[in-house]
JSON list of C-alpha atoms and ligand atoms in Angstrom, two decimals:
[
{"chain": "A", "resi": 6, "resn": "UNK", "atom": "CA", "xyz": [115.05, -37.88, -10.98]},
{"chain": "A", "resi": 7, "resn": "UNK", "atom": "CA", "xyz": [115.86, -35.43, -13.76]},
{"chain": "A", "resi": 8, "resn": "UNK", "atom": "CA", "xyz": [114.07, -36.10, -17.04]},
{"chain": "A", "resi": 9, "resn": "UNK", "atom": "CA", "xyz": [116.18, -37.62, -19.81]},
{"chain": "A", "resi": 10, "resn": "UNK", "atom": "CA", "xyz": [115.27, -36.27, -23.22]},
{"chain": "A", "resi": 11, "resn": "UNK", "atom": "CA", "xyz": [117.01, -38.57, -25.66]},
{"chain": "A", "resi": 12, "resn": "UNK", "atom": "CA", "xyz": [118.00, -37.67, -29.19]},
{"chain": "A", "resi": 13, "resn": "UNK", "atom": "CA", "xyz": [116.84, -40.50, -31.43]},
{"chain": "A", "resi": 14, "resn": "UNK", "atom": "CA", "xyz": [119.37, -41.95, -33.88]},
{"chain": "A", "resi": 15, "resn": "UNK", "atom": "CA", "xyz": [118.08, -45.41, -34.74]},
{"chain": "A", "resi": 16, "resn": "UNK", "atom": "CA", "xyz": [115.22, -44.75, -37.20]},
{"chain": "A", "resi": 17, "resn": "UNK", "atom": "CA", "xyz": [112.85, -46.81, -35.05]},
{"chain": "A", "resi": 18, "resn": "UNK", "atom": "CA", "xyz": [110.25, -44.06, -35.36]},
{"chain": "A", "resi": 19, "resn": "UNK", "atom": "CA", "xyz": [110.04, -41.58, -38.26]},
{"chain": "A", "resi": 20, "resn": "UNK", "atom": "CA", "xyz": [110.01, -38.59, -35.87]},
{"chain": "A", "resi": 21, "resn": "UNK", "atom": "CA", "xyz": [112.25, -36.81, -33.40]},
{"chain": "A", "resi": 22, "resn": "UNK", "atom": "CA", "xyz": [111.44, -37.39, -29.74]},
{"chain": "A", "resi": 23, "resn": "UNK", "atom": "CA", "xyz": [109.87, -33.91, -29.54]},
{"chain": "A", "resi": 24, "resn": "UNK", "atom": "CA", "xyz": [107.60, -34.70, -32.52]},
{"chain": "A", "resi": 25, "resn": "UNK", "atom": "CA", "xyz": [106.63, -38.05, -31.02]},
{"chain": "A", "resi": 26, "resn": "UNK", "atom": "CA", "xyz": [105.84, -36.39, -27.69]},
{"chain": "A", "resi": 27, "resn": "UNK", "atom": "CA", "xyz": [103.53, -33.96, -29.53]},
{"chain": "A", "resi": 28, "resn": "UNK", "atom": "CA", "xyz": [101.68, -36.89, -31.16]},
{"chain": "A", "resi": 29, "resn": "UNK", "atom": "CA", "xyz": [101.08, -38.34, -27.70]},
{"chain": "A", "resi": 30, "resn": "UNK", "atom": "CA", "xyz": [99.96, -34.98, -26.32]},
{"chain": "A", "resi": 31, "resn": "UNK", "atom": "CA", "xyz": [97.35, -34.79, -29.11]},
{"chain": "A", "resi": 32, "resn": "UNK", "atom": "CA", "xyz": [96.16, -38.39, -28.62]},
{"chain": "A", "resi": 33, "resn": "UNK", "atom": "CA", "xyz": [95.81, -38.33, -24.82]},
{"chain": "A", "resi": 34, "resn": "UNK", "atom": "CA", "xyz": [94.23, -36.44, -21.93]},
{"chain": "A", "resi": 35, "resn": "UNK", "atom": "CA", "xyz": [96.60, -34.30, -19.84]},
{"chain": "A", "resi": 36, "resn": "UNK", "atom": "CA", "xyz": [96.75, -36.84, -17.03]},
{"chain": "A", "resi": 37, "resn": "UNK", "atom": "CA", "xyz": [97.37, -39.79, -19.37]},
{"chain": "A", "resi": 38, "resn": "UNK", "atom": "CA", "xyz": [99.99, -37.74, -21.23]},
{"chain": "A", "resi": 39, "resn": "UNK", "atom": "CA", "xyz": [101.89, -37.07, -17.98]},
{"chain": "A", "resi": 40, "resn": "UNK", "atom": "CA", "xyz": [101.64, -40.80, -17.18]},
{"chain": "A", "resi": 41, "resn": "UNK", "atom": "CA", "xyz": [103.32, -41.80, -20.45]},
{"chain": "A", "resi": 42, "resn": "UNK", "atom": "CA", "xyz": [106.13, -39.29, -19.81]},
{"chain": "A", "resi": 43, "resn": "UNK", "atom": "CA", "xyz": [106.69, -40.88, -16.38]},
{"chain": "A", "resi": 44, "resn": "UNK", "atom": "CA", "xyz": [106.59, -44.37, -17.89]},
{"chain": "A", "resi": 45, "resn": "UNK", "atom": "CA", "xyz": [109.17, -43.26, -20.46]},
{"chain": "A", "resi": 46, "resn": "UNK", "atom": "CA", "xyz": [111.52, -42.02, -17.73]},
{"chain": "A", "resi": 47, "resn": "UNK", "atom": "CA", "xyz": [111.03, -45.15, -15.62]},
{"chain": "A", "resi": 48, "resn": "UNK", "atom": "CA", "xyz": [111.61, -47.33, -18.69]},
{"chain": "A", "resi": 49, "resn": "UNK", "atom": "CA", "xyz": [114.87, -45.49, -19.45]},
{"chain": "A", "resi": 50, "resn": "UNK", "atom": "CA", "xyz": [115.98, -46.03, -15.85]},
{"chain": "A", "resi": 51, "resn": "UNK", "atom": "CA", "xyz": [115.16, -49.76, -15.99]},
{"chain": "A", "resi": 52, "resn": "UNK", "atom": "CA", "xyz": [116.90, -49.98, -19.38]},
{"chain": "A", "resi": 53, "resn": "UNK", "atom": "CA", "xyz": [120.07, -48.62, -17.76]},
{"chain": "A", "resi": 54, "resn": "UNK", "atom": "CA", "xyz": [119.87, -51.27, -15.04]},
{"chain": "A", "resi": 55, "resn": "UNK", "atom": "CA", "xyz": [119.33, -54.10, -17.54]},
{"chain": "A", "resi": 56, "resn": "UNK", "atom": "CA", "xyz": [121.61, -53.27, -20.51]},
{"chain": "A", "resi": 57, "resn": "UNK", "atom": "CA", "xyz": [118.67, -52.49, -22.79]},
{"chain": "A", "resi": 58, "resn": "UNK", "atom": "CA", "xyz": [118.66, -49.90, -25.58]},
{"chain": "A", "resi": 59, "resn": "UNK", "atom": "CA", "xyz": [117.43, -46.63, -23.98]},
{"chain": "A", "resi": 60, "resn": "UNK", "atom": "CA", "xyz": [116.06, -45.31, -27.30]},
{"chain": "A", "resi": 61, "resn": "UNK", "atom": "CA", "xyz": [113.69, -48.29, -27.63]},
{"chain": "A", "resi": 62, "resn": "UNK", "atom": "CA", "xyz": [112.77, -47.90, -23.94]},
{"chain": "A", "resi": 63, "resn": "UNK", "atom": "CA", "xyz": [111.95, -44.22, -24.49]},
{"chain": "A", "resi": 64, "resn": "UNK", "atom": "CA", "xyz": [109.83, -44.87, -27.58]},
{"chain": "A", "resi": 65, "resn": "UNK", "atom": "CA", "xyz": [108.00, -47.88, -26.14]},
{"chain": "A", "resi": 66, "resn": "UNK", "atom": "CA", "xyz": [107.33, -46.02, -22.86]},
{"chain": "A", "resi": 67, "resn": "UNK", "atom": "CA", "xyz": [105.90, -43.05, -24.74]},
{"chain": "A", "resi": 68, "resn": "UNK", "atom": "CA", "xyz": [103.66, -45.03, -27.11]},
{"chain": "A", "resi": 69, "resn": "UNK", "atom": "CA", "xyz": [102.47, -47.84, -24.79]},
{"chain": "A", "resi": 70, "resn": "UNK", "atom": "CA", "xyz": [99.13, -46.10, -24.06]},
{"chain": "A", "resi": 71, "resn": "UNK", "atom": "CA", "xyz": [98.77, -44.42, -27.48]},
{"chain": "A", "resi": 72, "resn": "UNK", "atom": "CA", "xyz": [95.41, -46.15, -28.08]},
{"chain": "A", "resi": 73, "resn": "UNK", "atom": "CA", "xyz": [94.08, -45.79, -24.53]},
{"chain": "A", "resi": 74, "resn": "UNK", "atom": "CA", "xyz": [91.51, -43.12, -25.37]},
{"chain": "A", "resi": 75, "resn": "UNK", "atom": "CA", "xyz": [90.23, -44.48, -28.64]},
{"chain": "A", "resi": 76, "resn": "UNK", "atom": "CA", "xyz": [86.51, -45.23, -28.84]},
{"chain": "A", "resi": 77, "resn": "UNK", "atom": "CA", "xyz": [85.42, -48.86, -28.52]},
{"chain": "A", "resi": 78, "resn": "UNK", "atom": "CA", "xyz": [84.26, -48.87, -32.16]},
{"chain": "A", "resi": 79, "resn": "UNK", "atom": "CA", "xyz": [87.85, -48.40, -33.37]},
{"chain": "A", "resi": 80, "resn": "UNK", "atom": "CA", "xyz": [88.98, -51.51, -31.50]},
{"chain": "A", "resi": 81, "resn": "UNK", "atom": "CA", "xyz": [85.97, -53.60, -32.54]},
{"chain": "A", "resi": 82, "resn": "UNK", "atom": "CA", "xyz": [86.59, -52.63, -36.18]},
{"chain": "A", "resi": 83, "resn": "UNK", "atom": "CA", "xyz": [90.28, -53.59, -35.91]},
{"chain": "A", "resi": 84, "resn": "UNK", "atom": "CA", "xyz": [89.48, -56.94, -34.22]},
{"chain": "A", "resi": 85, "resn": "UNK", "atom": "CA", "xyz": [87.24, -57.76, -37.19]},
{"chain": "A", "resi": 86, "resn": "UNK", "atom": "CA", "xyz": [89.44, -56.28, -39.92]},
{"chain": "A", "resi": 87, "resn": "UNK", "atom": "CA", "xyz": [92.54, -58.16, -38.74]},
{"chain": "A", "resi": 88, "resn": "UNK", "atom": "CA", "xyz": [90.63, -61.35, -37.82]},
{"chain": "A", "resi": 89, "resn": "UNK", "atom": "CA", "xyz": [91.92, -61.23, -34.25]},
{"chain": "A", "resi": 90, "resn": "UNK", "atom": "CA", "xyz": [90.68, -63.78, -31.69]},
{"chain": "A", "resi": 91, "resn": "UNK", "atom": "CA", "xyz": [86.93, -63.06, -31.35]},
{"chain": "A", "resi": 92, "resn": "UNK", "atom": "CA", "xyz": [87.21, -63.72, -27.59]},
{"chain": "A", "resi": 93, "resn": "UNK", "atom": "CA", "xyz": [88.60, -60.17, -27.49]},
{"chain": "A", "resi": 94, "resn": "UNK", "atom": "CA", "xyz": [85.09, -58.89, -28.13]},
{"chain": "A", "resi": 95, "resn": "UNK", "atom": "CA", "xyz": [84.10, -60.09, -24.63]},
{"chain": "A", "resi": 96, "resn": "UNK", "atom": "CA", "xyz": [86.61, -57.68, -23.08]},
{"chain": "A", "resi": 97, "resn": "UNK", "atom": "CA", "xyz": [87.08, -53.91, -23.21]},
{"chain": "A", "resi": 98, "resn": "UNK", "atom": "CA", "xyz": [89.49, -51.00, -23.40]},
{"chain": "A", "resi": 99, "resn": "UNK", "atom": "CA", "xyz": [91.62, -52.23, -20.46]},
{"chain": "A", "resi": 100, "resn": "UNK", "atom": "CA", "xyz": [92.67, -55.23, -22.58]},
{"chain": "A", "resi": 101, "resn": "UNK", "atom": "CA", "xyz": [92.23, -53.77, -26.07]},
{"chain": "A", "resi": 102, "resn": "UNK", "atom": "CA", "xyz": [94.49, -50.72, -25.76]},
{"chain": "A", "resi": 103, "resn": "UNK", "atom": "CA", "xyz": [97.50, -53.06, -25.59]},
{"chain": "A", "resi": 104, "resn": "UNK", "atom": "CA", "xyz": [96.48, -56.31, -27.29]},
{"chain": "A", "resi": 105, "resn": "UNK", "atom": "CA", "xyz": [94.89, -54.43, -30.23]},
{"chain": "A", "resi": 106, "resn": "UNK", "atom": "CA", "xyz": [96.34, -50.93, -29.74]},
{"chain": "A", "resi": 107, "resn": "UNK", "atom": "CA", "xyz": [99.78, -51.91, -31.08]},
{"chain": "A", "resi": 108, "resn": "UNK", "atom": "CA", "xyz": [98.20, -52.02, -34.56]},
{"chain": "A", "resi": 109, "resn": "UNK", "atom": "CA", "xyz": [97.35, -48.31, -34.29]},
{"chain": "A", "resi": 110, "resn": "UNK", "atom": "CA", "xyz": [100.91, -47.59, -33.16]},
{"chain": "A", "resi": 111, "resn": "UNK", "atom": "CA", "xyz": [102.21, -49.45, -36.21]},
{"chain": "A", "resi": 112, "resn": "UNK", "atom": "CA", "xyz": [99.79, -47.97, -38.73]},
{"chain": "A", "resi": 113, "resn": "UNK", "atom": "CA", "xyz": [99.56, -44.41, -37.45]},
{"chain": "A", "resi": 114, "resn": "UNK", "atom": "CA", "xyz": [102.97, -43.73, -35.92]},
{"chain": "A", "resi": 115, "resn": "UNK", "atom": "CA", "xyz": [104.95, -45.67, -38.53]},
{"chain": "A", "resi": 116, "resn": "UNK", "atom": "CA", "xyz": [106.73, -47.88, -36.00]},
{"chain": "A", "resi": 117, "resn": "UNK", "atom": "CA", "xyz": [107.69, -51.32, -37.37]},
{"chain": "A", "resi": 118, "resn": "UNK", "atom": "CA", "xyz": [110.15, -52.41, -34.70]},
{"chain": "A", "resi": 119, "resn": "UNK", "atom": "CA", "xyz": [108.72, -55.72, -33.49]},
{"chain": "A", "resi": 120, "resn": "UNK", "atom": "CA", "xyz": [110.10, -55.39, -29.97]},
{"chain": "A", "resi": 121, "resn": "UNK", "atom": "CA", "xyz": [108.59, -51.94, -29.48]},
{"chain": "A", "resi": 122, "resn": "UNK", "atom": "CA", "xyz": [105.28, -53.14, -30.93]},
{"chain": "A", "resi": 123, "resn": "UNK", "atom": "CA", "xyz": [105.28, -56.23, -28.70]},
{"chain": "A", "resi": 124, "resn": "UNK", "atom": "CA", "xyz": [106.09, -54.08, -25.66]},
{"chain": "A", "resi": 125, "resn": "UNK", "atom": "CA", "xyz": [102.84, -52.19, -26.40]},
{"chain": "A", "resi": 126, "resn": "UNK", "atom": "CA", "xyz": [100.96, -55.39, -27.21]},
{"chain": "A", "resi": 127, "resn": "UNK", "atom": "CA", "xyz": [101.90, -57.19, -23.99]},
{"chain": "A", "resi": 128, "resn": "UNK", "atom": "CA", "xyz": [101.87, -54.31, -21.51]},
{"chain": "A", "resi": 129, "resn": "UNK", "atom": "CA", "xyz": [98.35, -55.06, -20.25]},
{"chain": "A", "resi": 130, "resn": "UNK", "atom": "CA", "xyz": [98.31, -58.87, -20.08]},
{"chain": "A", "resi": 131, "resn": "UNK", "atom": "CA", "xyz": [101.95, -59.89, -20.37]},
{"chain": "A", "resi": 132, "resn": "UNK", "atom": "CA", "xyz": [103.12, -62.91, -22.31]},
{"chain": "A", "resi": 133, "resn": "UNK", "atom": "CA", "xyz": [104.87, -66.24, -21.62]},
{"chain": "A", "resi": 134, "resn": "UNK", "atom": "CA", "xyz": [107.96, -64.97, -23.40]},
{"chain": "A", "resi": 135, "resn": "UNK", "atom": "CA", "xyz": [108.91, -61.33, -22.94]},
{"chain": "A", "resi": 136, "resn": "UNK", "atom": "CA", "xyz": [112.18, -59.76, -23.98]},
{"chain": "A", "resi": 137, "resn": "UNK", "atom": "CA", "xyz": [113.88, -57.46, -21.46]},
{"chain": "A", "resi": 138, "resn": "UNK", "atom": "CA", "xyz": [112.38, -54.42, -23.27]},
{"chain": "A", "resi": 139, "resn": "UNK", "atom": "CA", "xyz": [108.90, -55.92, -23.07]},
{"chain": "A", "resi": 140, "resn": "UNK", "atom": "CA", "xyz": [109.43, -56.67, -19.37]},
{"chain": "A", "resi": 141, "resn": "UNK", "atom": "CA", "xyz": [110.63, -53.09, -18.83]},
{"chain": "A", "resi": 142, "resn": "UNK", "atom": "CA", "xyz": [107.50, -51.47, -20.29]},
{"chain": "A", "resi": 143, "resn": "UNK", "atom": "CA", "xyz": [105.25, -53.91, -18.41]},
{"chain": "A", "resi": 144, "resn": "UNK", "atom": "CA", "xyz": [107.01, -52.93, -15.16]},
{"chain": "A", "resi": 145, "resn": "UNK", "atom": "CA", "xyz": [107.52, -49.19, -15.83]},
{"chain": "A", "resi": 146, "resn": "UNK", "atom": "CA", "xyz": [103.77, -48.86, -16.33]},
{"chain": "A", "resi": 147, "resn": "UNK", "atom": "CA", "xyz": [103.22, -50.51, -12.93]},
{"chain": "A", "resi": 148, "resn": "UNK", "atom": "CA", "xyz": [105.80, -48.67, -10.82]},
{"chain": "A", "resi": 149, "resn": "UNK", "atom": "CA", "xyz": [106.07, -45.18, -12.42]},
{"chain": "A", "resi": 150, "resn": "UNK", "atom": "CA", "xyz": [106.47, -42.53, -9.68]},
{"chain": "A", "resi": 151, "resn": "UNK", "atom": "CA", "xyz": [102.80, -41.50, -9.46]},
{"chain": "A", "resi": 152, "resn": "UNK", "atom": "CA", "xyz": [101.54, -45.06, -8.93]},
{"chain": "A", "resi": 153, "resn": "UNK", "atom": "CA", "xyz": [100.13, -45.40, -5.44]},
{"chain": "A", "resi": 154, "resn": "UNK", "atom": "CA", "xyz": [98.74, -48.73, -4.29]},
{"chain": "A", "resi": 155, "resn": "UNK", "atom": "CA", "xyz": [99.46, -51.00, -1.33]},
{"chain": "A", "resi": 156, "resn": "UNK", "atom": "CA", "xyz": [102.77, -52.73, -2.06]},
{"chain": "A", "resi": 157, "resn": "UNK", "atom": "CA", "xyz": [104.00, -50.29, -4.72]},
{"chain": "A", "resi": 158, "resn": "UNK", "atom": "CA", "xyz": [107.26, -49.65, -2.86]},
{"chain": "A", "resi": 159, "resn": "UNK", "atom": "CA", "xyz": [107.89, -53.39, -2.61]},
{"chain": "A", "resi": 160, "resn": "UNK", "atom": "CA", "xyz": [107.13, -53.65, -6.36]},
{"chain": "A", "resi": 161, "resn": "UNK", "atom": "CA", "xyz": [109.70, -50.90, -7.07]},
{"chain": "A", "resi": 162, "resn": "UNK", "atom": "CA", "xyz": [112.33, -52.53, -4.86]},
{"chain": "A", "resi": 163, "resn": "UNK", "atom": "CA", "xyz": [111.86, -56.00, -6.36]},
{"chain": "A", "resi": 164, "resn": "UNK", "atom": "CA", "xyz": [111.84, -54.68, -9.95]},
{"chain": "A", "resi": 165, "resn": "UNK", "atom": "CA", "xyz": [115.03, -52.65, -9.57]},
{"chain": "A", "resi": 166, "resn": "UNK", "atom": "CA", "xyz": [116.79, -55.63, -7.94]},
{"chain": "A", "resi": 167, "resn": "UNK", "atom": "CA", "xyz": [115.52, -58.22, -10.46]},
{"chain": "A", "resi": 168, "resn": "UNK", "atom": "CA", "xyz": [113.42, -57.25, -13.46]},
{"chain": "A", "resi": 169, "resn": "UNK", "atom": "CA", "xyz": [112.06, -60.77, -14.01]},
{"chain": "A", "resi": 170, "resn": "UNK", "atom": "CA", "xyz": [111.01, -61.09, -10.38]},
{"chain": "A", "resi": 171, "resn": "UNK", "atom": "CA", "xyz": [109.21, -57.77, -10.81]},
{"chain": "A", "resi": 172, "resn": "UNK", "atom": "CA", "xyz": [107.28, -59.26, -13.74]},
{"chain": "A", "resi": 173, "resn": "UNK", "atom": "CA", "xyz": [106.29, -62.20, -11.53]},
{"chain": "A", "resi": 174, "resn": "UNK", "atom": "CA", "xyz": [105.31, -59.84, -8.69]},
{"chain": "A", "resi": 175, "resn": "UNK", "atom": "CA", "xyz": [103.01, -57.73, -10.86]},
{"chain": "A", "resi": 176, "resn": "UNK", "atom": "CA", "xyz": [101.50, -60.75, -12.60]},
{"chain": "A", "resi": 177, "resn": "UNK", "atom": "CA", "xyz": [100.64, -62.37, -9.27]},
{"chain": "A", "resi": 178, "resn": "UNK", "atom": "CA", "xyz": [99.15, -59.14, -7.87]},
{"chain": "A", "resi": 179, "resn": "UNK", "atom": "CA", "xyz": [97.06, -58.54, -10.98]},
{"chain": "A", "resi": 180, "resn": "UNK", "atom": "CA", "xyz": [95.64, -62.06, -11.07]},
{"chain": "A", "resi": 181, "resn": "UNK", "atom": "CA", "xyz": [94.94, -61.96, -7.31]},
{"chain": "A", "resi": 182, "resn": "UNK", "atom": "CA", "xyz": [93.10, -58.64, -7.71]},
{"chain": "A", "resi": 183, "resn": "UNK", "atom": "CA", "xyz": [90.95, -59.95, -10.55]},
{"chain": "A", "resi": 184, "resn": "UNK", "atom": "CA", "xyz": [90.04, -63.11, -8.64]},
{"chain": "A", "resi": 185, "resn": "UNK", "atom": "CA", "xyz": [89.31, -61.23, -5.40]},
{"chain": "A", "resi": 186, "resn": "UNK", "atom": "CA", "xyz": [86.97, -58.88, -7.24]},
{"chain": "A", "resi": 187, "resn": "UNK", "atom": "CA", "xyz": [85.21, -61.59, -9.26]},
{"chain": "A", "resi": 188, "resn": "UNK", "atom": "CA", "xyz": [86.47, -60.03, -12.49]},
{"chain": "A", "resi": 189, "resn": "UNK", "atom": "CA", "xyz": [86.97, -61.98, -15.70]},
{"chain": "A", "resi": 190, "resn": "UNK", "atom": "CA", "xyz": [90.56, -63.02, -16.45]},
{"chain": "A", "resi": 191, "resn": "UNK", "atom": "CA", "xyz": [91.74, -62.67, -20.05]},
{"chain": "A", "resi": 192, "resn": "UNK", "atom": "CA", "xyz": [93.15, -66.11, -21.01]},
{"chain": "A", "resi": 193, "resn": "UNK", "atom": "CA", "xyz": [96.59, -64.68, -21.87]},
{"chain": "A", "resi": 194, "resn": "UNK", "atom": "CA", "xyz": [96.93, -63.47, -18.28]},
{"chain": "A", "resi": 195, "resn": "UNK", "atom": "CA", "xyz": [96.76, -67.09, -17.06]},
{"chain": "A", "resi": 196, "resn": "UNK", "atom": "CA", "xyz": [99.49, -68.10, -19.52]},
{"chain": "A", "resi": 197, "resn": "UNK", "atom": "CA", "xyz": [101.63, -65.20, -18.30]},
{"chain": "A", "resi": 198, "resn": "UNK", "atom": "CA", "xyz": [101.02, -66.28, -14.69]},
{"chain": "A", "resi": 199, "resn": "UNK", "atom": "CA", "xyz": [102.02, -69.90, -15.34]},
{"chain": "A", "resi": 200, "resn": "UNK", "atom": "CA", "xyz": [105.17, -68.88, -17.14]},
{"chain": "A", "resi": 201, "resn": "UNK", "atom": "CA", "xyz": [106.42, -66.28, -14.66]},
{"chain": "A", "resi": 202, "resn": "UNK", "atom": "CA", "xyz": [105.07, -66.73, -11.14]},
{"chain": "A", "resi": 203, "resn": "UNK", "atom": "CA", "xyz": [105.87, -70.33, -10.03]},
{"chain": "A", "resi": 204, "resn": "UNK", "atom": "CA", "xyz": [109.59, -69.93, -10.76]},
{"chain": "A", "resi": 205, "resn": "UNK", "atom": "CA", "xyz": [110.00, -67.26, -8.07]},
{"chain": "A", "resi": 206, "resn": "UNK", "atom": "CA", "xyz": [109.69, -67.60, -4.32]},
{"chain": "A", "resi": 207, "resn": "UNK", "atom": "CA", "xyz": [107.37, -64.62, -3.90]},
{"chain": "A", "resi": 208, "resn": "UNK", "atom": "CA", "xyz": [105.76, -63.85, -0.54]},
{"chain": "B", "resi": 16, "resn": "FE2", "atom": "FE1", "xyz": [98.09, -49.16, -20.60]},
{"chain": "B", "resi": 17, "resn": "FE2", "atom": "FE1", "xyz": [100.08, -47.03, -18.96]}
]
């Protein structure tokens, strides 16, 4: 798949794509930076399959992990400053970089587009209601070409055939993994599960 480098026209972000890419390069390790470039490309591909704006898909794919390497103190401070649900304090970076990280994307990258921000916000735990763009970022993160886990090819096949079924597939796998490994489940993940999984006839 040849990389698509879009020219931004919609004033969703106050930078060119090249400038935005540089911001991500500065904020992330090399391996995480390559991951967001792959998520961007996968998101653009899924946008094409689902009649979604490719510029939003590019931006949301690039910024979804913007906060991934921030220290815990930054998240704890934001949870308190913005009076977010204190249950968040029982979790860690894996949850915070999406559920809280969107605030850093808004404040530091100057993005105010609610759909892009929600795509960042929901990419780790999902949500009962997700727009096609939000579903695309959730899935692109899961199936980008370097992902390698049992069932990833099935996840790619399902997602390209039916984006919503892909959301259900990932949500079921994630919850199963957490339960099998005796890990805590963030309450939003249960709400996502109830909303998405029972309506599909997954194996
Ligand atoms: Fe992430
Ligand atoms: Fe990611």
